[in-house]
mmCIF file of C-alpha atoms in Angstrom:
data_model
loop_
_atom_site.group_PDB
_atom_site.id
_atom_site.type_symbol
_atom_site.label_atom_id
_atom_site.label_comp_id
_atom_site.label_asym_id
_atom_site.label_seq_id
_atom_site.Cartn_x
_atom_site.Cartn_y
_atom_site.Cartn_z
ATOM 1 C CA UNK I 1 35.513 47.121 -19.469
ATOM 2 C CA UNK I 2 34.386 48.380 -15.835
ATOM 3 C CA UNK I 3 35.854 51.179 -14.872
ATOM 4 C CA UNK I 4 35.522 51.499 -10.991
ATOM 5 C CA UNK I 5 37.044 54.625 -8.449
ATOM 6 C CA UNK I 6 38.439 52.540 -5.617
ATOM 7 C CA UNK I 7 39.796 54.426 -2.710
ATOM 8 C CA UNK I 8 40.156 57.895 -5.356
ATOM 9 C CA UNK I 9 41.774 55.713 -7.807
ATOM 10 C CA UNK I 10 40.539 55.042 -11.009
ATOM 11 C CA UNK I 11 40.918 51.374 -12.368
ATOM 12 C CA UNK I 12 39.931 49.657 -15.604
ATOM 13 C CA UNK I 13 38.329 46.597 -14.913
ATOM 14 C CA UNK I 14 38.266 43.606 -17.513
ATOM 15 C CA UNK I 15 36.183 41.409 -15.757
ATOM 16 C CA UNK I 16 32.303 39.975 -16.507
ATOM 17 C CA UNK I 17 30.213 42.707 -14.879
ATOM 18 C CA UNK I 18 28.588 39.976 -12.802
ATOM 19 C CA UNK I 19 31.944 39.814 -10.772
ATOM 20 C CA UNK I 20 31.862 40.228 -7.170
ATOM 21 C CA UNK I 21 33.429 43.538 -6.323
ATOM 22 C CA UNK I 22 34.871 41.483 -3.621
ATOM 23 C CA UNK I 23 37.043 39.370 -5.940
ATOM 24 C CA UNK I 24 38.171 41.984 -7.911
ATOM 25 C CA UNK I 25 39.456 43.874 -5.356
ATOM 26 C CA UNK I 26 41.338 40.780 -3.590
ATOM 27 C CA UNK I 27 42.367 39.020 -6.789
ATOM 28 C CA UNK I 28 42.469 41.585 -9.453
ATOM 29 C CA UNK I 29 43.783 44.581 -7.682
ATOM 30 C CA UNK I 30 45.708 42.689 -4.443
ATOM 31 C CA UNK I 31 43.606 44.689 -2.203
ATOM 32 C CA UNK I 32 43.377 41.728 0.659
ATOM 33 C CA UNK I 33 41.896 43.682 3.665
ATOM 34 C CA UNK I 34 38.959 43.491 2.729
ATOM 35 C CA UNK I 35 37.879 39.437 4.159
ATOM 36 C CA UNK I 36 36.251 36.766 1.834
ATOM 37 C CA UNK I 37 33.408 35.137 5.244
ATOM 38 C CA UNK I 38 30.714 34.090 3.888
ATOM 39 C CA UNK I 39 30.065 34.767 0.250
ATOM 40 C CA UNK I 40 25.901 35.523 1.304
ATOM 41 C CA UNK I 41 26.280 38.759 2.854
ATOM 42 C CA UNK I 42 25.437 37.584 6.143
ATOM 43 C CA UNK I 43 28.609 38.044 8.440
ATOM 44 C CA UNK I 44 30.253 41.304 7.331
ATOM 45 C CA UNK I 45 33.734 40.717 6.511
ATOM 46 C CA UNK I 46 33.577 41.880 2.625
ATOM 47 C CA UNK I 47 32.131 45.016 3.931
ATOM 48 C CA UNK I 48 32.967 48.504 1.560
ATOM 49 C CA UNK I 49 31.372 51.696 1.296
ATOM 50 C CA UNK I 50 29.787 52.869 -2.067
ATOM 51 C CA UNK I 51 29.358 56.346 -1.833
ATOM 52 C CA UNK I 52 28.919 55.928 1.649
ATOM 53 C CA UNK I 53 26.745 53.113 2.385
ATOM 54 C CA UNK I 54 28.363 50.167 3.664
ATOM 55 C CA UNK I 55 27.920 47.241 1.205
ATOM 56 C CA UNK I 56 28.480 43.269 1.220
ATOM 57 C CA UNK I 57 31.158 43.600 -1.383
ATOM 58 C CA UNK I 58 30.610 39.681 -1.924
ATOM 59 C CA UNK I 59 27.283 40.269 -3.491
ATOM 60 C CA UNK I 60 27.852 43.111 -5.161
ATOM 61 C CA UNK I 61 28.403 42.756 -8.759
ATOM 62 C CA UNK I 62 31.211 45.486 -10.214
ATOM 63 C CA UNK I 63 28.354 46.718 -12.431
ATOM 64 C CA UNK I 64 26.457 48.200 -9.611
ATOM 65 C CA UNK I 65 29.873 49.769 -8.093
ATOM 66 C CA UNK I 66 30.273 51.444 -11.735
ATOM 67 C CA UNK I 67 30.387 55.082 -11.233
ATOM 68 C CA UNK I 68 30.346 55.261 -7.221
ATOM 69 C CA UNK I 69 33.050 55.895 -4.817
ATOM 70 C CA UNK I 70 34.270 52.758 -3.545
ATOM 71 C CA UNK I 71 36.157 53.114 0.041
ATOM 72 C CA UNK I 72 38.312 49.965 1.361
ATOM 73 C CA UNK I 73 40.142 49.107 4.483
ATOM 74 C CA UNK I 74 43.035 50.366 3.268
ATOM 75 C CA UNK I 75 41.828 53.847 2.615
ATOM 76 C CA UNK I 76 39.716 54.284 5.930
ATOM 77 C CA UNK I 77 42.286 55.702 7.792
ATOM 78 C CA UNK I 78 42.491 58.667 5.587
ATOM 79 C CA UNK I 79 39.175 60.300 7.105
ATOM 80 C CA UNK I 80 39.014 61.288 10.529
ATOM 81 C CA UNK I 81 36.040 59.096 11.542
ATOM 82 C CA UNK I 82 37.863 56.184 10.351
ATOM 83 C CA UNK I 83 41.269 57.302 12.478
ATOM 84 C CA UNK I 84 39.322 57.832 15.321
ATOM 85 C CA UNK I 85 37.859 54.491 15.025
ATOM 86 C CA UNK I 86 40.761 52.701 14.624
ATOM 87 C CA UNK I 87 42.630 54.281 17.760
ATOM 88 C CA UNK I 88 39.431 53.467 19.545
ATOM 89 C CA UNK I 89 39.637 49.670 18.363
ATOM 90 C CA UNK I 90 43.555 49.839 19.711
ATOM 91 C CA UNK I 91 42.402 51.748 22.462
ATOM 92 C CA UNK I 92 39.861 49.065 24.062
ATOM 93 C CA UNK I 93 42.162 45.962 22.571
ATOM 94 C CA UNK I 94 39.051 44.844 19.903
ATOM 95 C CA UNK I 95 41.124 42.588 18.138
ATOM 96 C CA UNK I 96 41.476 39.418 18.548
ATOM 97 C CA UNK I 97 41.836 37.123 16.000
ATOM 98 C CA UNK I 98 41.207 40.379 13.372
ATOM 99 C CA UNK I 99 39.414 38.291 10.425
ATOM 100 C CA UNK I 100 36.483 40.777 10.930
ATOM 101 C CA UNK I 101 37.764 43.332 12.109
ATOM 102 C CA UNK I 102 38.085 45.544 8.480
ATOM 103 C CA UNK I 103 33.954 44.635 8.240
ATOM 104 C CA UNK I 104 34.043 45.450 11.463
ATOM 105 C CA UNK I 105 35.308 48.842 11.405
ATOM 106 C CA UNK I 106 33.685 49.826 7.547
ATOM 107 C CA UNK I 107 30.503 49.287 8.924
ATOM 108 C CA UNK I 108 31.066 51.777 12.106
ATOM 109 C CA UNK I 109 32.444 54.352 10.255
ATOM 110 C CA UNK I 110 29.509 54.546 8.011
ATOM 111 C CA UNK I 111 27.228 54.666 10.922
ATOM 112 C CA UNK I 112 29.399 57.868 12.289
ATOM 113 C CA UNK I 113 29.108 59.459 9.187
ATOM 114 C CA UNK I 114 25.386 59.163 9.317
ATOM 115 C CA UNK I 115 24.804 59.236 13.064
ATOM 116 C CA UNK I 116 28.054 61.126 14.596
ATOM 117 C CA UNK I 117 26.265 60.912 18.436
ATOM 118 C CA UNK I 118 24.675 56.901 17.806
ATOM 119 C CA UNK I 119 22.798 55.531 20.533
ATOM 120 C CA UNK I 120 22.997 52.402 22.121
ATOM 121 C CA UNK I 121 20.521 50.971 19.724
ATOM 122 C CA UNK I 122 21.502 52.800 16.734
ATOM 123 C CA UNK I 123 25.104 51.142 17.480
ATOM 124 C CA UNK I 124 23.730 47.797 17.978
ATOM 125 C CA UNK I 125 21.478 47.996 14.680
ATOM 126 C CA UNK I 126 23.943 49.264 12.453
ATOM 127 C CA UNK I 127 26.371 46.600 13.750
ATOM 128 C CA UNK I 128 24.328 43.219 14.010
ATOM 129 C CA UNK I 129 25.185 42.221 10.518
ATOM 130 C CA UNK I 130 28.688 42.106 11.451
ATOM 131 C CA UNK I 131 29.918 38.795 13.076
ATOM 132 C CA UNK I 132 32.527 38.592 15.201
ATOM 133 C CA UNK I 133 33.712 34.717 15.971
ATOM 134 C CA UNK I 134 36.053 36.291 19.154
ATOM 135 C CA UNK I 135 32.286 38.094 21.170
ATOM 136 C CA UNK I 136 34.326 41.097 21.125
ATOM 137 C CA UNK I 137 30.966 42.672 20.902
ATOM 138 C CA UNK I 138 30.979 45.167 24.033
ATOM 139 C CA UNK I 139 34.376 46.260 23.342
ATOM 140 C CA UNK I 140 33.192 46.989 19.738
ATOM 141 C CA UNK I 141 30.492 49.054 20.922
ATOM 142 C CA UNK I 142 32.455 51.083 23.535
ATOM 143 C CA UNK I 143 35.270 51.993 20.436
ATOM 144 C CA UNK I 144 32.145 53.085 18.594
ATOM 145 C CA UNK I 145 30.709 55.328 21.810
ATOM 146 C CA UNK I 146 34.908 56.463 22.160
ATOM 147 C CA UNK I 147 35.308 57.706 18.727
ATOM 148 C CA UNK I 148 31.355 59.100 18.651
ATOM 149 C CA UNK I 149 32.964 60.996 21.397
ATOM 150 C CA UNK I 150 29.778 59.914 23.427
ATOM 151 C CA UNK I 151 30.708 59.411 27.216
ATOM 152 C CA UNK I 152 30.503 55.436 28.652
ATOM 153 C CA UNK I 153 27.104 54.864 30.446
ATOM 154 C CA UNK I 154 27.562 56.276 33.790
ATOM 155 C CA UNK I 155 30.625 58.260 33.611
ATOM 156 C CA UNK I 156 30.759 61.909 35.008
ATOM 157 C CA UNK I 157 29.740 64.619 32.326
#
């Protein structure tokens, strides 16, 4: 038995430790905003934060999520960063077809949390493992600079 704290609930897990957080939180707790892409960790689409850090939740066995705050989709909302991002992604019409958008916006709120003022280039590293099929790229980063509260490039201060 895992026991894992998944957006400040505890759950009981009866799964092989070697389970893909992923999975468990699609098909054992019907938590389906977090997006099955790749199952490598390369596009972004499973992306969670454990205690913070955003994580491929597709590689991450339950045994390593054991004992950490686990933060989903459906609970990013709750914290301001997270609100403000997801205004800013309504704001500057990000999605498209939305399959990456929960990555997407996991990812950029854990880069706020670290980096509340990102540059350009702190933006575009803490973003370039997230793939987007749509190339809603630049209105991605321009959310990101809206809910950093960071003023476009060239706009009056």
């Amino acid at each position: 038995m895992t026991t894992l704290t998944i957006n400040g609930k505890r759950h009981d897990i009866a799964l092989p430790e070697d389970t893909p957080l992923l999975w468990t939180l699609r098909d054992e707790l019907g938590m389906t905003g977090t997006k099955f892409g790749c199952g490598m960790a390369l596009c972004g689409a499973c992306t969670v934060h454990l205690d913070g850090e955003a994580v491929r939740s597709c590689v991450t066995p339950i045994s390593a999520a054991a004992g950490k705050k686990i933060t989903t989709i459906e609970a990013v909302g709750e914290d301001k960063v997270g609100l403000a991002l997801q205004q800013a992604w309504q704001d500057h019409g990000v999605p498209q077809c939305g399959y990456c958008q929960a990555g997407q916006i996991m990812s950029a709120t854990a880069l706020l949390h670290k980096t509340p003022k990102p540059s350009d280039q702190q933006i575009r590293e803490a973003m370039s493992g997230n793939i987007c099929r749509c190339g809603t790229y630049t209105r991605i980063h321009a959310a990101i600079k809206q809910a950093a509260g960071v003023p476009p490039k060239g706009a009056s201060k």
